[in-house]
Amino acid sequence: MERNQAERIVAELLERAAIGVTVKLEKRFPGGRLIGGKYAMHAHAITMYTDVIETQCLQMFGSADRVEEYFTVVLAHEIGHAADTELEGLSDAMEQENMIGTLATACAAN
């Protein structure tokens, strides 16, 4: 996928979403995992991994013919996370649950 194609899609979706999130384009997710996009809640930023999007598209559809549409779907998904007003509270609740579970396990081991 050409960078200008991705930038055009990003601009269009950000205008429609109007939530003030920023989007960065990078080639690959660090560490080699096949992650196409990632929302960073505390930075209110999305990073899209264009080469990974193409790889996922090839794996799922057998060709890169629909990579622009697939990129759009992944970006819309990440914008959904950015627009979720309950995400931070849910994240905090999960963190507290994990801490409670860790404490309970530690206490049971003693």
Short mmCIF file of N, CA, C and O in Angstrom, two decimals:
data_model
loop_
_atom_site.label_atom_id
_atom_site.label_comp_id
_atom_site.label_asym_id
_atom_site.label_seq_id
_atom_site.Cartn_x
_atom_site.Cartn_y
_atom_site.Cartn_z
N MET A 1 0.85 -1.17 0.00
CA MET A 1 0.00 0.00 0.00
C MET A 1 0.90 1.24 0.00
O MET A 1 1.84 1.32 0.78
N GLU A 2 0.59 2.15 -0.86
CA GLU A 2 1.34 3.40 -0.92
C GLU A 2 1.01 4.28 0.28
O GLU A 2 -0.14 4.31 0.73
N ARG A 3 2.00 5.00 0.76
CA ARG A 3 1.80 5.86 1.93
C ARG A 3 0.71 6.91 1.68
O ARG A 3 -0.10 7.19 2.55
N ASN A 4 0.68 7.47 0.46
CA ASN A 4 -0.33 8.50 0.18
C ASN A 4 -1.75 7.93 0.21
O ASN A 4 -2.69 8.63 0.58
N GLN A 5 -1.90 6.64 -0.15
CA GLN A 5 -3.21 6.00 -0.04
C GLN A 5 -3.63 5.91 1.42
O GLN A 5 -4.77 6.21 1.78
N ALA A 6 -2.71 5.47 2.26
CA ALA A 6 -2.99 5.35 3.70
C ALA A 6 -3.30 6.72 4.29
O ALA A 6 -4.25 6.86 5.08
N GLU A 7 -2.52 7.72 3.93
CA GLU A 7 -2.75 9.08 4.46
C GLU A 7 -4.12 9.61 4.06
O GLU A 7 -4.79 10.28 4.84
N ARG A 8 -4.55 9.32 2.83
CA ARG A 8 -5.88 9.76 2.37
C ARG A 8 -6.98 9.10 3.19
O ARG A 8 -7.92 9.76 3.63
N ILE A 9 -6.85 7.81 3.45
CA ILE A 9 -7.85 7.08 4.25
C ILE A 9 -7.87 7.62 5.67
O ILE A 9 -8.94 7.85 6.25
N VAL A 10 -6.69 7.83 6.25
CA VAL A 10 -6.58 8.38 7.61
C VAL A 10 -7.28 9.73 7.68
O VAL A 10 -8.10 9.97 8.57
N ALA A 11 -6.99 10.61 6.76
CA ALA A 11 -7.58 11.95 6.77
C ALA A 11 -9.11 11.89 6.68
O ALA A 11 -9.82 12.59 7.42
N GLU A 12 -9.60 11.03 5.81
CA GLU A 12 -11.05 10.90 5.64
C GLU A 12 -11.73 10.39 6.91
O GLU A 12 -12.73 10.95 7.36
N LEU A 13 -11.18 9.33 7.50
CA LEU A 13 -11.81 8.76 8.69
C LEU A 13 -11.68 9.68 9.90
O LEU A 13 -12.61 9.78 10.71
N LEU A 14 -10.54 10.36 10.04
CA LEU A 14 -10.39 11.29 11.16
C LEU A 14 -11.36 12.46 11.05
O LEU A 14 -11.90 12.92 12.05
N GLU A 15 -11.58 12.93 9.83
CA GLU A 15 -12.55 14.01 9.64
C GLU A 15 -13.95 13.56 10.03
O GLU A 15 -14.68 14.27 10.72
N ARG A 16 -14.30 12.35 9.65
CA ARG A 16 -15.63 11.81 9.97
C ARG A 16 -15.79 11.55 11.46
O ARG A 16 -16.85 11.78 12.04
N ALA A 17 -14.72 11.06 12.10
CA ALA A 17 -14.79 10.72 13.52
C ALA A 17 -14.79 11.95 14.41
O ALA A 17 -15.48 11.98 15.43
N ALA A 18 -14.00 12.94 14.05
CA ALA A 18 -13.93 14.21 14.79
C ALA A 18 -13.74 14.01 16.29
O ALA A 18 -14.46 14.59 17.10
N ILE A 19 -12.74 13.19 16.66
CA ILE A 19 -12.49 12.94 18.09
C ILE A 19 -11.11 13.39 18.54
O ILE A 19 -10.74 13.19 19.68
N GLY A 20 -10.33 13.98 17.64
CA GLY A 20 -9.05 14.54 18.03
C GLY A 20 -7.94 13.55 18.28
O GLY A 20 -6.94 13.88 18.92
N VAL A 21 -8.06 12.34 17.79
CA VAL A 21 -7.00 11.34 17.94
C VAL A 21 -5.97 11.56 16.83
O VAL A 21 -6.31 12.01 15.74
N THR A 22 -4.71 11.28 17.13
CA THR A 22 -3.68 11.36 16.10
C THR A 22 -3.38 9.96 15.58
O THR A 22 -3.56 8.97 16.30
N VAL A 23 -2.93 9.90 14.34
CA VAL A 23 -2.59 8.62 13.72
C VAL A 23 -1.18 8.70 13.14
O VAL A 23 -0.87 9.64 12.42
N LYS A 24 -0.37 7.70 13.49
CA LYS A 24 0.98 7.58 12.94
C LYS A 24 1.00 6.35 12.03
O LYS A 24 0.34 5.36 12.32
N LEU A 25 1.78 6.45 10.97
CA LEU A 25 1.97 5.31 10.07
C LEU A 25 3.38 4.79 10.22
O LEU A 25 4.34 5.55 10.13
N GLU A 26 3.49 3.49 10.48
CA GLU A 26 4.78 2.82 10.55
C GLU A 26 4.68 1.56 9.71
O GLU A 26 3.59 1.09 9.40
N LYS A 27 5.83 1.00 9.38
CA LYS A 27 5.84 -0.20 8.54
C LYS A 27 5.44 -1.46 9.30
O LYS A 27 4.58 -2.20 8.88
N ARG A 28 6.13 -1.70 10.45
CA ARG A 28 5.92 -2.95 11.18
C ARG A 28 5.82 -2.70 12.67
O ARG A 28 6.45 -1.80 13.20
N PHE A 29 5.06 -3.56 13.32
CA PHE A 29 4.97 -3.54 14.77
C PHE A 29 6.28 -4.08 15.34
O PHE A 29 6.78 -5.10 14.87
N PRO A 30 6.84 -3.41 16.35
CA PRO A 30 8.10 -3.92 16.95
C PRO A 30 7.88 -5.31 17.55
O PRO A 30 6.85 -5.59 18.14
N GLY A 31 8.85 -6.15 17.40
CA GLY A 31 8.78 -7.48 18.00
C GLY A 31 8.26 -8.56 17.08
O GLY A 31 8.16 -9.71 17.46
N GLY A 32 7.88 -8.20 15.86
CA GLY A 32 7.53 -9.20 14.88
C GLY A 32 6.10 -9.72 14.92
O GLY A 32 5.73 -10.55 14.09
N ARG A 33 5.29 -9.30 15.87
CA ARG A 33 3.90 -9.77 15.91
C ARG A 33 3.10 -9.12 14.79
O ARG A 33 3.40 -8.02 14.36
N LEU A 34 2.08 -9.79 14.31
CA LEU A 34 1.27 -9.29 13.20
C LEU A 34 0.13 -8.41 13.71
O LEU A 34 -1.04 -8.79 13.63
N ILE A 35 0.48 -7.26 14.22
CA ILE A 35 -0.51 -6.31 14.72
C ILE A 35 -0.64 -5.20 13.69
O ILE A 35 0.33 -4.53 13.36
N GLY A 36 -1.86 -5.01 13.18
CA GLY A 36 -2.08 -4.03 12.12
C GLY A 36 -2.26 -2.62 12.63
O GLY A 36 -1.92 -1.65 11.96
N GLY A 37 -2.81 -2.48 13.83
CA GLY A 37 -3.03 -1.16 14.39
C GLY A 37 -3.09 -1.24 15.90
O GLY A 37 -3.40 -2.29 16.46
N LYS A 38 -2.79 -0.14 16.54
CA LYS A 38 -2.77 -0.13 18.01
C LYS A 38 -3.17 1.25 18.50
O LYS A 38 -2.66 2.26 18.03
N TYR A 39 -4.10 1.28 19.46
CA TYR A 39 -4.50 2.53 20.10
C TYR A 39 -3.79 2.65 21.43
O TYR A 39 -3.85 1.75 22.26
N ALA A 40 -3.10 3.77 21.65
CA ALA A 40 -2.44 4.07 22.92
C ALA A 40 -3.33 5.06 23.67
O ALA A 40 -3.40 6.23 23.30
N MET A 41 -3.99 4.56 24.69
CA MET A 41 -5.00 5.34 25.40
C MET A 41 -4.42 6.61 26.01
O MET A 41 -5.01 7.68 25.88
N HIS A 42 -3.32 6.51 26.71
CA HIS A 42 -2.80 7.68 27.43
C HIS A 42 -2.23 8.74 26.50
O HIS A 42 -2.20 9.91 26.84
N ALA A 43 -1.81 8.34 25.31
CA ALA A 43 -1.32 9.31 24.31
C ALA A 43 -2.44 9.76 23.38
O ALA A 43 -2.26 10.71 22.63
N HIS A 44 -3.59 9.10 23.45
CA HIS A 44 -4.73 9.31 22.55
C HIS A 44 -4.22 9.32 21.10
O HIS A 44 -4.43 10.27 20.34
N ALA A 45 -3.51 8.23 20.76
CA ALA A 45 -2.89 8.12 19.44
C ALA A 45 -3.03 6.69 18.92
O ALA A 45 -2.98 5.73 19.70
N ILE A 46 -3.17 6.59 17.62
CA ILE A 46 -3.25 5.31 16.94
C ILE A 46 -1.99 5.17 16.08
O ILE A 46 -1.58 6.11 15.42
N THR A 47 -1.42 3.98 16.09
CA THR A 47 -0.33 3.67 15.17
C THR A 47 -0.82 2.57 14.25
O THR A 47 -1.32 1.55 14.71
N MET A 48 -0.71 2.81 12.95
CA MET A 48 -1.09 1.82 11.95
C MET A 48 0.19 1.26 11.33
O MET A 48 1.09 2.02 10.97
N TYR A 49 0.26 -0.06 11.21
CA TYR A 49 1.43 -0.75 10.70
C TYR A 49 1.13 -1.26 9.29
O TYR A 49 0.55 -2.33 9.11
N THR A 50 1.52 -0.47 8.29
CA THR A 50 1.08 -0.69 6.92
C THR A 50 1.57 -2.00 6.31
O THR A 50 0.79 -2.68 5.62
N ASP A 51 2.81 -2.38 6.55
CA ASP A 51 3.29 -3.65 5.99
C ASP A 51 2.56 -4.84 6.62
O ASP A 51 2.28 -5.83 5.94
N VAL A 52 2.26 -4.72 7.89
CA VAL A 52 1.53 -5.80 8.58
C VAL A 52 0.11 -5.90 8.04
O VAL A 52 -0.42 -7.00 7.86
N ILE A 53 -0.50 -4.76 7.77
CA ILE A 53 -1.85 -4.76 7.19
C ILE A 53 -1.83 -5.54 5.86
O ILE A 53 -2.72 -6.35 5.60
N GLU A 54 -0.83 -5.29 5.04
CA GLU A 54 -0.72 -6.02 3.77
C GLU A 54 -0.54 -7.51 4.00
O GLU A 54 -1.17 -8.33 3.33
N THR A 55 0.31 -7.88 4.96
CA THR A 55 0.52 -9.29 5.28
C THR A 55 -0.77 -9.95 5.75
O THR A 55 -1.12 -11.05 5.31
N GLN A 56 -1.50 -9.27 6.63
CA GLN A 56 -2.77 -9.81 7.11
C GLN A 56 -3.76 -9.97 5.96
O GLN A 56 -4.48 -10.98 5.88
N CYS A 57 -3.81 -8.99 5.09
CA CYS A 57 -4.72 -9.03 3.94
C CYS A 57 -4.39 -10.24 3.05
O CYS A 57 -5.29 -10.97 2.63
N LEU A 58 -3.11 -10.45 2.79
CA LEU A 58 -2.69 -11.61 1.99
C LEU A 58 -3.09 -12.92 2.66
O LEU A 58 -3.56 -13.84 2.00
N GLN A 59 -2.89 -13.01 3.97
CA GLN A 59 -3.23 -14.23 4.70
C GLN A 59 -4.73 -14.49 4.70
O GLN A 59 -5.17 -15.62 4.56
N MET A 60 -5.51 -13.44 4.86
CA MET A 60 -6.95 -13.61 4.98
C MET A 60 -7.66 -13.78 3.64
O MET A 60 -8.61 -14.55 3.53
N PHE A 61 -7.20 -13.04 2.62
CA PHE A 61 -7.93 -13.01 1.35
C PHE A 61 -7.15 -13.60 0.18
O PHE A 61 -7.68 -13.69 -0.93
N GLY A 62 -5.89 -13.96 0.39
CA GLY A 62 -5.11 -14.57 -0.66
C GLY A 62 -4.49 -13.60 -1.65
O GLY A 62 -3.78 -14.00 -2.56
N SER A 63 -4.77 -12.31 -1.48
CA SER A 63 -4.16 -11.29 -2.33
C SER A 63 -4.23 -9.95 -1.59
O SER A 63 -4.94 -9.82 -0.59
N ALA A 64 -3.53 -8.97 -2.14
CA ALA A 64 -3.56 -7.62 -1.55
C ALA A 64 -4.50 -6.70 -2.31
O ALA A 64 -4.46 -5.49 -2.14
N ASP A 65 -5.37 -7.27 -3.14
CA ASP A 65 -6.28 -6.47 -3.95
C ASP A 65 -7.19 -5.56 -3.12
O ASP A 65 -7.58 -4.50 -3.59
N ARG A 66 -7.51 -5.99 -1.92
CA ARG A 66 -8.45 -5.23 -1.08
C ARG A 66 -7.76 -4.57 0.11
O ARG A 66 -8.39 -4.29 1.12
N VAL A 67 -6.47 -4.30 -0.01
CA VAL A 67 -5.70 -3.79 1.12
C VAL A 67 -6.22 -2.42 1.59
O VAL A 67 -6.22 -2.15 2.80
N GLU A 68 -6.68 -1.57 0.69
CA GLU A 68 -7.20 -0.27 1.12
C GLU A 68 -8.45 -0.45 1.99
O GLU A 68 -8.59 0.21 3.02
N GLU A 69 -9.33 -1.34 1.57
CA GLU A 69 -10.54 -1.59 2.36
C GLU A 69 -10.19 -2.21 3.71
O GLU A 69 -10.77 -1.85 4.73
N TYR A 70 -9.24 -3.14 3.68
CA TYR A 70 -8.84 -3.79 4.94
C TYR A 70 -8.18 -2.78 5.88
O TYR A 70 -8.46 -2.77 7.07
N PHE A 71 -7.32 -1.92 5.34
CA PHE A 71 -6.70 -0.86 6.14
C PHE A 71 -7.78 0.01 6.76
O PHE A 71 -7.71 0.36 7.95
N THR A 72 -8.80 0.35 5.98
CA THR A 72 -9.91 1.18 6.47
C THR A 72 -10.63 0.51 7.63
O THR A 72 -10.95 1.15 8.64
N VAL A 73 -10.87 -0.77 7.52
CA VAL A 73 -11.56 -1.52 8.59
C VAL A 73 -10.71 -1.53 9.87
O VAL A 73 -11.24 -1.28 10.96
N VAL A 74 -9.43 -1.81 9.74
CA VAL A 74 -8.56 -1.85 10.92
C VAL A 74 -8.48 -0.47 11.56
O VAL A 74 -8.58 -0.33 12.79
N LEU A 75 -8.33 0.57 10.75
CA LEU A 75 -8.28 1.94 11.29
C LEU A 75 -9.61 2.30 11.96
O LEU A 75 -9.60 2.87 13.06
N ALA A 76 -10.72 1.96 11.36
CA ALA A 76 -12.03 2.24 11.98
C ALA A 76 -12.15 1.53 13.32
O ALA A 76 -12.69 2.09 14.29
N HIS A 77 -11.64 0.32 13.41
CA HIS A 77 -11.64 -0.43 14.67
C HIS A 77 -10.86 0.32 15.75
O HIS A 77 -11.33 0.49 16.88
N GLU A 78 -9.67 0.79 15.39
CA GLU A 78 -8.84 1.53 16.35
C GLU A 78 -9.49 2.87 16.72
O GLU A 78 -9.43 3.28 17.88
N ILE A 79 -10.11 3.53 15.77
CA ILE A 79 -10.83 4.77 16.06
C ILE A 79 -11.97 4.49 17.03
O ILE A 79 -12.27 5.30 17.92
N GLY A 80 -12.58 3.32 16.90
CA GLY A 80 -13.62 2.92 17.85
C GLY A 80 -13.09 2.86 19.27
O GLY A 80 -13.75 3.30 20.22
N HIS A 81 -11.89 2.32 19.44
CA HIS A 81 -11.27 2.31 20.78
C HIS A 81 -11.05 3.74 21.26
O HIS A 81 -11.32 4.06 22.42
N ALA A 82 -10.55 4.59 20.38
CA ALA A 82 -10.26 5.98 20.75
C ALA A 82 -11.53 6.74 21.13
O ALA A 82 -11.49 7.62 21.99
N ALA A 83 -12.64 6.40 20.52
CA ALA A 83 -13.91 7.09 20.79
C ALA A 83 -14.65 6.53 22.00
O ALA A 83 -15.60 7.15 22.48
N ASP A 84 -14.21 5.41 22.51
CA ASP A 84 -14.90 4.73 23.62
C ASP A 84 -14.69 5.48 24.93
O ASP A 84 -13.60 5.44 25.51
N THR A 85 -15.73 6.16 25.39
CA THR A 85 -15.62 6.96 26.61
C THR A 85 -15.51 6.10 27.87
O THR A 85 -15.14 6.60 28.92
N GLU A 86 -15.80 4.81 27.77
CA GLU A 86 -15.74 3.91 28.92
C GLU A 86 -14.43 3.11 28.98
O GLU A 86 -14.20 2.39 29.94
N LEU A 87 -13.59 3.26 27.96
CA LEU A 87 -12.39 2.43 27.87
C LEU A 87 -11.46 2.60 29.05
O LEU A 87 -10.97 1.62 29.61
N GLU A 88 -11.20 3.82 29.47
CA GLU A 88 -10.27 4.04 30.58
C GLU A 88 -10.79 3.41 31.87
O GLU A 88 -10.05 2.76 32.60
N GLY A 89 -12.08 3.58 32.14
CA GLY A 89 -12.67 2.96 33.33
C GLY A 89 -12.61 1.45 33.28
O GLY A 89 -12.32 0.79 34.28
N LEU A 90 -12.88 0.87 32.11
CA LEU A 90 -12.79 -0.58 31.95
C LEU A 90 -11.36 -1.08 32.14
O LEU A 90 -11.13 -2.10 32.78
N SER A 91 -10.42 -0.32 31.60
CA SER A 91 -9.01 -0.68 31.74
C SER A 91 -8.60 -0.64 33.22
O SER A 91 -7.91 -1.55 33.71
N ASP A 92 -9.01 0.42 33.92
CA ASP A 92 -8.70 0.52 35.35
C ASP A 92 -9.33 -0.62 36.14
O ASP A 92 -8.69 -1.20 37.03
N ALA A 93 -10.57 -0.96 35.82
CA ALA A 93 -11.26 -2.06 36.52
C ALA A 93 -10.54 -3.38 36.28
O ALA A 93 -10.37 -4.18 37.21
N MET A 94 -10.11 -3.62 35.05
CA MET A 94 -9.38 -4.86 34.76
C MET A 94 -8.06 -4.92 35.51
O MET A 94 -7.67 -5.96 36.04
N GLU A 95 -7.38 -3.78 35.59
CA GLU A 95 -6.12 -3.73 36.31
C GLU A 95 -6.34 -4.04 37.80
O GLU A 95 -5.57 -4.78 38.40
N GLN A 96 -7.39 -3.49 38.37
CA GLN A 96 -7.70 -3.75 39.78
C GLN A 96 -8.03 -5.23 39.98
O GLN A 96 -7.61 -5.83 40.96
N GLU A 97 -8.79 -5.81 39.07
CA GLU A 97 -9.13 -7.23 39.15
C GLU A 97 -7.87 -8.09 39.10
O GLU A 97 -7.73 -9.05 39.84
N ASN A 98 -6.95 -7.73 38.21
CA ASN A 98 -5.69 -8.47 38.09
C ASN A 98 -4.88 -8.36 39.37
O ASN A 98 -4.28 -9.34 39.82
N MET A 99 -4.86 -7.17 39.98
CA MET A 99 -4.11 -6.99 41.23
C MET A 99 -4.73 -7.82 42.34
O MET A 99 -4.02 -8.45 43.12
N ILE A 100 -6.05 -7.84 42.41
CA ILE A 100 -6.74 -8.63 43.44
C ILE A 100 -6.44 -10.12 43.24
O ILE A 100 -6.15 -10.83 44.20
N GLY A 101 -6.49 -10.57 41.98
CA GLY A 101 -6.19 -11.99 41.69
C GLY A 101 -4.77 -12.34 42.04
O GLY A 101 -4.49 -13.41 42.59
N THR A 102 -3.83 -11.44 41.77
CA THR A 102 -2.43 -11.67 42.08
C THR A 102 -2.23 -11.74 43.59
O THR A 102 -1.52 -12.62 44.10
N LEU A 103 -2.87 -10.84 44.32
CA LEU A 103 -2.79 -10.85 45.79
C LEU A 103 -3.39 -12.11 46.39
O LEU A 103 -2.84 -12.72 47.30
N ALA A 104 -4.54 -12.52 45.84
CA ALA A 104 -5.19 -13.74 46.34
C ALA A 104 -4.32 -14.97 46.09
O ALA A 104 -4.19 -15.83 46.96
N THR A 105 -3.69 -15.02 44.95
CA THR A 105 -2.79 -16.14 44.64
C THR A 105 -1.59 -16.15 45.57
O THR A 105 -1.18 -17.20 46.07
N ALA A 106 -1.04 -14.96 45.82
CA ALA A 106 0.13 -14.85 46.71
C ALA A 106 -0.25 -15.26 48.12
O ALA A 106 0.51 -15.96 48.81
N CYS A 107 -1.42 -14.85 48.59
CA CYS A 107 -1.87 -15.20 49.94
C CYS A 107 -2.13 -16.70 50.06
O CYS A 107 -1.81 -17.30 51.09
N ALA A 108 -2.70 -17.29 49.03
CA ALA A 108 -2.99 -18.72 49.05
C ALA A 108 -1.70 -19.54 49.05
O ALA A 108 -1.65 -20.64 49.61
N ALA A 109 -0.65 -19.02 48.46
CA ALA A 109 0.63 -19.73 48.40
C ALA A 109 1.35 -19.70 49.74
O ALA A 109 2.21 -20.54 49.99
N ASN A 110 1.01 -18.75 50.59
CA ASN A 110 1.70 -18.62 51.88
C ASN A 110 1.02 -19.42 52.92
O ASN A 110 0.33 -19.88 53.38
#
